[in-house]
Tab-separated table of C-alpha atoms in Angstrom:
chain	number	residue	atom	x	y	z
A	4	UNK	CA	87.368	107.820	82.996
A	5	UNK	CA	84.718	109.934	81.964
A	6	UNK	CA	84.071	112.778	85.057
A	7	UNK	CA	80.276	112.068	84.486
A	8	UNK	CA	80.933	108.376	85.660
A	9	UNK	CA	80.552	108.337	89.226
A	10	UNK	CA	80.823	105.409	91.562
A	11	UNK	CA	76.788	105.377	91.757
A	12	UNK	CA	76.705	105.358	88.285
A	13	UNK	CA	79.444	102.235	87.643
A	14	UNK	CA	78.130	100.663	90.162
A	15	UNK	CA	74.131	100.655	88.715
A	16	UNK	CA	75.705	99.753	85.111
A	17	UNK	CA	77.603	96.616	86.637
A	18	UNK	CA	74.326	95.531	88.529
A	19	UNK	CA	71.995	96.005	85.529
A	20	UNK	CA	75.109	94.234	83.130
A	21	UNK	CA	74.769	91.169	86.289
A	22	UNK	CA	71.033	91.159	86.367
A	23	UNK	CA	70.806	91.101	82.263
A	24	UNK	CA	73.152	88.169	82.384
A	25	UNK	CA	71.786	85.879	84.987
A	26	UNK	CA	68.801	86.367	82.808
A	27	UNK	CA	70.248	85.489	79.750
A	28	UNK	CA	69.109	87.857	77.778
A	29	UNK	CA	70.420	90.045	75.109
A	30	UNK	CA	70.287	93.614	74.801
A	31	UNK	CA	68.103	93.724	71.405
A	32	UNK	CA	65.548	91.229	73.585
A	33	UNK	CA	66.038	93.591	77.028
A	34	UNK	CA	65.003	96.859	75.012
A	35	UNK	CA	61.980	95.157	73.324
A	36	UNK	CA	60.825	93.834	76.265
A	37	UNK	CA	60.413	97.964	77.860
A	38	UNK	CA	60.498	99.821	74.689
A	39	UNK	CA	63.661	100.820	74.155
A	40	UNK	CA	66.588	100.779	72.221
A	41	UNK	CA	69.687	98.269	71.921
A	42	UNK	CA	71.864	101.262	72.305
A	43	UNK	CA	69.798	102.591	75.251
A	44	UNK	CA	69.712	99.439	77.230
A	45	UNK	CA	73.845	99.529	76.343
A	46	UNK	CA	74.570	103.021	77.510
A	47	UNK	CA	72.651	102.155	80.921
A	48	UNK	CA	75.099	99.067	81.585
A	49	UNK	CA	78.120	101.327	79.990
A	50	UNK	CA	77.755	104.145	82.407
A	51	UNK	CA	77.011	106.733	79.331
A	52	UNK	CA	75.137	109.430	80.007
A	53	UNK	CA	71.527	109.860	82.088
A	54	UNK	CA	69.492	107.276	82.999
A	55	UNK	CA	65.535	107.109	83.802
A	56	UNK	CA	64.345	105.441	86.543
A	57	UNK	CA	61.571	104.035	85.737
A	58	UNK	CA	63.220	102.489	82.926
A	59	UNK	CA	65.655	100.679	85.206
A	60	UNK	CA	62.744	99.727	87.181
A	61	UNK	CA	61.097	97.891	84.529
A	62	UNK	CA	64.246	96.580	83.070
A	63	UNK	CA	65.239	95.228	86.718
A	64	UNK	CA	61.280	93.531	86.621
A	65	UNK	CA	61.970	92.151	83.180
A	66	UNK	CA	65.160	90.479	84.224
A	67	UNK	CA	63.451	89.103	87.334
A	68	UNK	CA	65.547	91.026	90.114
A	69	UNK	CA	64.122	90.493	93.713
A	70	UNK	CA	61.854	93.580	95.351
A	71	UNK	CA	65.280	94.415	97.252
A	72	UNK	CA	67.873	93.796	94.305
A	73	UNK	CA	65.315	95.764	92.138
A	74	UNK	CA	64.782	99.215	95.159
A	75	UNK	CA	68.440	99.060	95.342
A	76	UNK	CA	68.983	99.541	91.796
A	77	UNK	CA	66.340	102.038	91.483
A	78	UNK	CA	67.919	104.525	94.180
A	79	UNK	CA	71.607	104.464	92.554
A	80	UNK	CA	69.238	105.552	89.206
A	81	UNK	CA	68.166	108.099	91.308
A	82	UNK	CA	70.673	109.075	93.648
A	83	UNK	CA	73.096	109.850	90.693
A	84	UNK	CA	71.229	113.011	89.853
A	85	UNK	CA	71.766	114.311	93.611
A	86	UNK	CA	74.556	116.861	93.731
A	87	UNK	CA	76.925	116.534	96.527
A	88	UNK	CA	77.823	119.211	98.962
A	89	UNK	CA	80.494	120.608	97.097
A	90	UNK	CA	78.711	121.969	94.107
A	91	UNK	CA	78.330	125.084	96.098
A	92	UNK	CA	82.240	125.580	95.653
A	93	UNK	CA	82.800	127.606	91.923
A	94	UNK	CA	85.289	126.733	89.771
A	95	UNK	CA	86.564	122.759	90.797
A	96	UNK	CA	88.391	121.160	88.060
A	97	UNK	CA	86.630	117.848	86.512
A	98	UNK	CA	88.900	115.311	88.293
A	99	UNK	CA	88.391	117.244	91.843
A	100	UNK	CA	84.946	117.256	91.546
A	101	UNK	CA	85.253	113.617	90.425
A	102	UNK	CA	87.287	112.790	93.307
A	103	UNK	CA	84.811	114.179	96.067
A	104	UNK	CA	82.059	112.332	94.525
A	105	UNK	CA	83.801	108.928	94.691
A	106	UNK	CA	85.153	109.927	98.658
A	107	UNK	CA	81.883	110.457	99.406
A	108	UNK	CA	80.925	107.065	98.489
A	109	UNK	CA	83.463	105.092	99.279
A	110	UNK	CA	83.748	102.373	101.950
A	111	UNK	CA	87.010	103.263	102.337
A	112	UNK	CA	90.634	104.972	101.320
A	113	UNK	CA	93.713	103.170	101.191
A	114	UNK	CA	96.503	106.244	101.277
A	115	UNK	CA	99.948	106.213	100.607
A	116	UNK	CA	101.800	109.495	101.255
A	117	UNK	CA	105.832	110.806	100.940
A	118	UNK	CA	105.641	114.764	100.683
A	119	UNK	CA	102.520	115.603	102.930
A	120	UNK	CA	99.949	114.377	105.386
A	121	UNK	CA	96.901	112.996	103.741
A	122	UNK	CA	94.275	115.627	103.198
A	123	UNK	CA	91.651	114.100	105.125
A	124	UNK	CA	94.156	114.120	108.136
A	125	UNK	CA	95.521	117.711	107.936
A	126	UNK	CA	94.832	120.157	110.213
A	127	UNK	CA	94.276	123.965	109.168
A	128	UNK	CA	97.050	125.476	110.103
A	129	UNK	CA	98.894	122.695	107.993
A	130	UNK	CA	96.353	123.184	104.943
A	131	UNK	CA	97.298	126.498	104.911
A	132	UNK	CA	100.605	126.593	105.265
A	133	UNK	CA	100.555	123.779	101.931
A	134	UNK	CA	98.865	126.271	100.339
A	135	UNK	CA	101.094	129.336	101.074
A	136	UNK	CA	103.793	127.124	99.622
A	137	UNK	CA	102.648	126.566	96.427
A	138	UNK	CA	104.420	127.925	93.440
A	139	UNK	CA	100.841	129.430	92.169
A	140	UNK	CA	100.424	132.423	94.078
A	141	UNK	CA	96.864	132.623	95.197
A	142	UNK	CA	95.020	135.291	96.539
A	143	UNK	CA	94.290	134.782	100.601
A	144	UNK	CA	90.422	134.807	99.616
A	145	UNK	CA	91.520	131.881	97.326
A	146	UNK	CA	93.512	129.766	99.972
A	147	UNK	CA	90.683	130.399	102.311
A	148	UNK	CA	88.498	128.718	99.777
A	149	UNK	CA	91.043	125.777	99.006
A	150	UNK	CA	91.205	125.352	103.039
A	151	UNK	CA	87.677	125.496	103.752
A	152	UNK	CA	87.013	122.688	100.906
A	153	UNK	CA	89.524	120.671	102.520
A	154	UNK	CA	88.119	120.770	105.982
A	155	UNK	CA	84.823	119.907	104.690
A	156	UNK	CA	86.106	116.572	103.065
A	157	UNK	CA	87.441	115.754	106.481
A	158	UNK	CA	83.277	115.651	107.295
A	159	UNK	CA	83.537	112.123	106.019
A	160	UNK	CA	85.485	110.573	108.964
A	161	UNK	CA	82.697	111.810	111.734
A	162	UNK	CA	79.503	110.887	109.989
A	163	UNK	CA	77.716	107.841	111.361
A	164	UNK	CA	79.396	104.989	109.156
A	165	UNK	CA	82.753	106.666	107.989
A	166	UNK	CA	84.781	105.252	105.026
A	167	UNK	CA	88.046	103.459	106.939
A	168	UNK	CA	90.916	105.472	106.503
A	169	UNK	CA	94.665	103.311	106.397
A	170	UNK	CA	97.025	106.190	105.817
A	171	UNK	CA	100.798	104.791	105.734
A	172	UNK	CA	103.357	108.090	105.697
A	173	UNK	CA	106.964	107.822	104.575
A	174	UNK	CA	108.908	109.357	107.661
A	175	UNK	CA	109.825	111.757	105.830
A	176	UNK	CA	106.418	113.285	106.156
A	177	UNK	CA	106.364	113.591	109.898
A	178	UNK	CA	109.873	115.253	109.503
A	179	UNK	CA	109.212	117.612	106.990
A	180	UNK	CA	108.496	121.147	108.837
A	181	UNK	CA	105.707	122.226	107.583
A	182	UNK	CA	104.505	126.174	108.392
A	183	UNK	CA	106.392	126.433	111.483
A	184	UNK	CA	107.665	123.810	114.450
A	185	UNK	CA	104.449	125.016	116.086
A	186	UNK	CA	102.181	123.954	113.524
A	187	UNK	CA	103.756	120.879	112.829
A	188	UNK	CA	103.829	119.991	116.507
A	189	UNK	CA	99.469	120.307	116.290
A	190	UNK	CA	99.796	118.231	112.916
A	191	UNK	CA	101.699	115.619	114.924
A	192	UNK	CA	99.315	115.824	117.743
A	193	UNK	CA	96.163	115.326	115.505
A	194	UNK	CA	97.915	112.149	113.918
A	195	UNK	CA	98.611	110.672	117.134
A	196	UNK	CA	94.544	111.277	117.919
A	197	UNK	CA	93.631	109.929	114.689
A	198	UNK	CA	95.660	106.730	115.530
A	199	UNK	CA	93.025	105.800	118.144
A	200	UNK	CA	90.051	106.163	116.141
A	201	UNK	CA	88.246	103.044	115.088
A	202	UNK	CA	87.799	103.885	111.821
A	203	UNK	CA	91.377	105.183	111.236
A	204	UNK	CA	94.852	102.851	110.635
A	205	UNK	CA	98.030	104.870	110.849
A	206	UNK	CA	101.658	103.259	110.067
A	207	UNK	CA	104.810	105.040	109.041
A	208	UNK	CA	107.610	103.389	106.741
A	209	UNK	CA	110.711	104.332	108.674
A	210	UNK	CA	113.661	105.498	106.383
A	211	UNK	CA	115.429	102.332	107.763
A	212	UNK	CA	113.233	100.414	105.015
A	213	UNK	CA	114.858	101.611	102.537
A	214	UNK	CA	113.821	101.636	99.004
A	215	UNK	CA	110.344	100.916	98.351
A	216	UNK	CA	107.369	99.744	95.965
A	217	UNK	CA	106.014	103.175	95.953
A	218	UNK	CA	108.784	105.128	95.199
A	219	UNK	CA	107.274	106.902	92.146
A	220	UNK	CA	104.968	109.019	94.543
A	221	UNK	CA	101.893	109.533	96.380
A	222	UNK	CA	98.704	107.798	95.500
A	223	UNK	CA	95.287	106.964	96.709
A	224	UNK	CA	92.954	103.517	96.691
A	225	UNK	CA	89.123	104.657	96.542
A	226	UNK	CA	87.711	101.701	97.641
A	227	UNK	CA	83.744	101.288	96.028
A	228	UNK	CA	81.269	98.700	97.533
A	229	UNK	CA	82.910	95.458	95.699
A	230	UNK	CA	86.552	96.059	94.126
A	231	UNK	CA	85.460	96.055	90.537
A	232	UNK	CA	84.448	99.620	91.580
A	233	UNK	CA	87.600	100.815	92.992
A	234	UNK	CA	89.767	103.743	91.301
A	235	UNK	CA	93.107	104.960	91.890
A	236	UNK	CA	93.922	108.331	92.452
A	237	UNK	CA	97.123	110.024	91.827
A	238	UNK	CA	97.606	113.856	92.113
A	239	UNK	CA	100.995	114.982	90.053
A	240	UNK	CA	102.574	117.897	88.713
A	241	UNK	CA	100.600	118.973	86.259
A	242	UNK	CA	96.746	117.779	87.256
A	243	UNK	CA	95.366	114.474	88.718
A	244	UNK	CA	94.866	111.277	87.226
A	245	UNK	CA	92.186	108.819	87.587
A	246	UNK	CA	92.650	105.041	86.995
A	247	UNK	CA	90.240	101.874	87.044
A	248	UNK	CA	92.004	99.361	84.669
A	249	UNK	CA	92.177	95.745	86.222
A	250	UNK	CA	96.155	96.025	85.517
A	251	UNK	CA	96.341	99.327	86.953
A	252	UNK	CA	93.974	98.765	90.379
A	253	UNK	CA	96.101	95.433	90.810
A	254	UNK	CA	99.645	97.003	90.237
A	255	UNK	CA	98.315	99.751	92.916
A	256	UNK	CA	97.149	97.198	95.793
A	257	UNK	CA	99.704	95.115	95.667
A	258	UNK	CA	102.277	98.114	96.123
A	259	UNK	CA	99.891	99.217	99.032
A	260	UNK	CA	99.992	95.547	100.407
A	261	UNK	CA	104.255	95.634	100.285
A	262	UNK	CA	103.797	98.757	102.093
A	263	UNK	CA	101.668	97.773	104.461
A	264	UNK	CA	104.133	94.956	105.302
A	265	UNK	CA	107.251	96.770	105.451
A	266	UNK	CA	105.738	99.885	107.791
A	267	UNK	CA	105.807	100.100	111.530
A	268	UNK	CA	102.421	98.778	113.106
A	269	UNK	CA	100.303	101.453	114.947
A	270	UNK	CA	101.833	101.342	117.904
A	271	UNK	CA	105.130	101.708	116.946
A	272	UNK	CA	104.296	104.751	114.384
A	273	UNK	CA	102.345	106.521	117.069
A	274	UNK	CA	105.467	105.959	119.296
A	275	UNK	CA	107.795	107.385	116.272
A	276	UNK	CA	105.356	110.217	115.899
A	277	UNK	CA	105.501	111.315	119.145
A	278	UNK	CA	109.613	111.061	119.294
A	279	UNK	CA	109.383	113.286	116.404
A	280	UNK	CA	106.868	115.854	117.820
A	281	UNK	CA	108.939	115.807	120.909
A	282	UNK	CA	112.022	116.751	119.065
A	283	UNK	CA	110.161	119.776	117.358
């Protein structure tokens, strides 16, 4: 997926795709109609490249979109020019800076996680102490960076309508000592507080489960604002990969829905998580 192709973007191409249709109109007739191209009317629904608002303005008019379908439409033309906060941070790679955009749109994050706790539920002392482990040996000014970026994704979870959060962690995440006993005991401590928050849903699949639907790693459900604009996130070895395939969104939930089923429920996690943390 094309970094350029944000969830603002997808999501204006599959309203001005619906809006064209319910019309029934083609493209050659929709570009005549404002002035443009076939190709330019295509590239707008195809999520290719910049688009002009006042162009999607009169295209919404033409296609006879309501005053609120029509202002909706016209400020994801123009909200996808906005930068996001972390522009101001040099040097992200494509798929990071395509993953921030897409958390900070999306109605929610469906995690599954077997080597570390979740980003967005770290605290610093943990972030850092990931970072120190790393086989690429940064430069302190460089972790510093890498932590401070993290913290500020964790922004998303306080702001007035926060994505929801459902973060299920193999056990052997809470077990794995990260830093020190010390840190790990605050790590366990901030899960246990973010296991009461409204917009947060904790479980943890006990080792008593078994083998699972999720043993080939880590991965991430980046839920847009109707599932044909979700993405899948998976961070490996050598980079991150970005899917949005029907067949690969479906194979994704459905391991996150077995999951779901065979973890503890809240209660029980948070009472696991704190038998852990008191064993530190």
């Amino acid at each position: 997926m094309p970094a350029r192709a944000t969830t603002r973007r997808r999501q204006l191409g599959a309203m001005m795709r619906k809006f064209r249709a319910r019309k029934g109109m083609t493209l050659e007739e929709a570009g005549q109609l404002v002035g443009v191209s076939k190709a330019t009317v295509s590239r707008y629904e195809t999520q290719e490249g910049p688009v002009k608002w006042p162009i999607v303005d009169a295209l919404c008019r033409e296609y006879g979109a309501n005053d609120a379908e029509r202002k909706a439409v016209v400020g994801l033309a123009k909200d996808a020019k906005q930068q996001g906060w972390w522009s101001s941070f040099d040097g992200l790679e494509e798929t990071m800076n395509l993953l921030l955009t897409l958390e900070d749109e999306a109605v929610r994050e469906d995690h599954f996680a077997c080597l570390y706790v979740p980003g967005l539920l770290q605290t610093r002392s943990y972030t850092e102490a990931v970072q120190h482990a790393s086989e690429m040996r940064l430069s302190p000014d460089e972790i510093e960076r890498l932590v401070d970026l993290r913290m500020k994704r964790q922004e998303i979870l306080t702001r007035a309508k926060p994505p929801h959060l459902w973060a299920i962690l193999d056990e052997s995440v809470i077990r794995r000592v990260v830093g020190s006993h010390d840190v790990m005991r605050e790590q366990l401590e901030h899960l246990l507080r973010a296991n009461e928050s409204p917009s947060i849903t904790l479980q943890v699949l006990p080792f008593s489960k078994g083998a699972h639907s999720a043993a080939m790693g880590s991965f991430v459900i980046l839920g847009g604002a109707e599932p044909s604009l979700d993405v899948v996130y998976v961070d490996i070895h050598a980079g991150s990969i970005l899917m949005e395939k029907d067949k690969e969104l479906e194979r994704y939930r459905l391991a996150f829905d077995y999951l779901r089923a065979q973890a503890l429920d809240m209660t029980s996690s948070s009472a696991l998580i704190e038998r852990v943390r008191e064993e530190l």
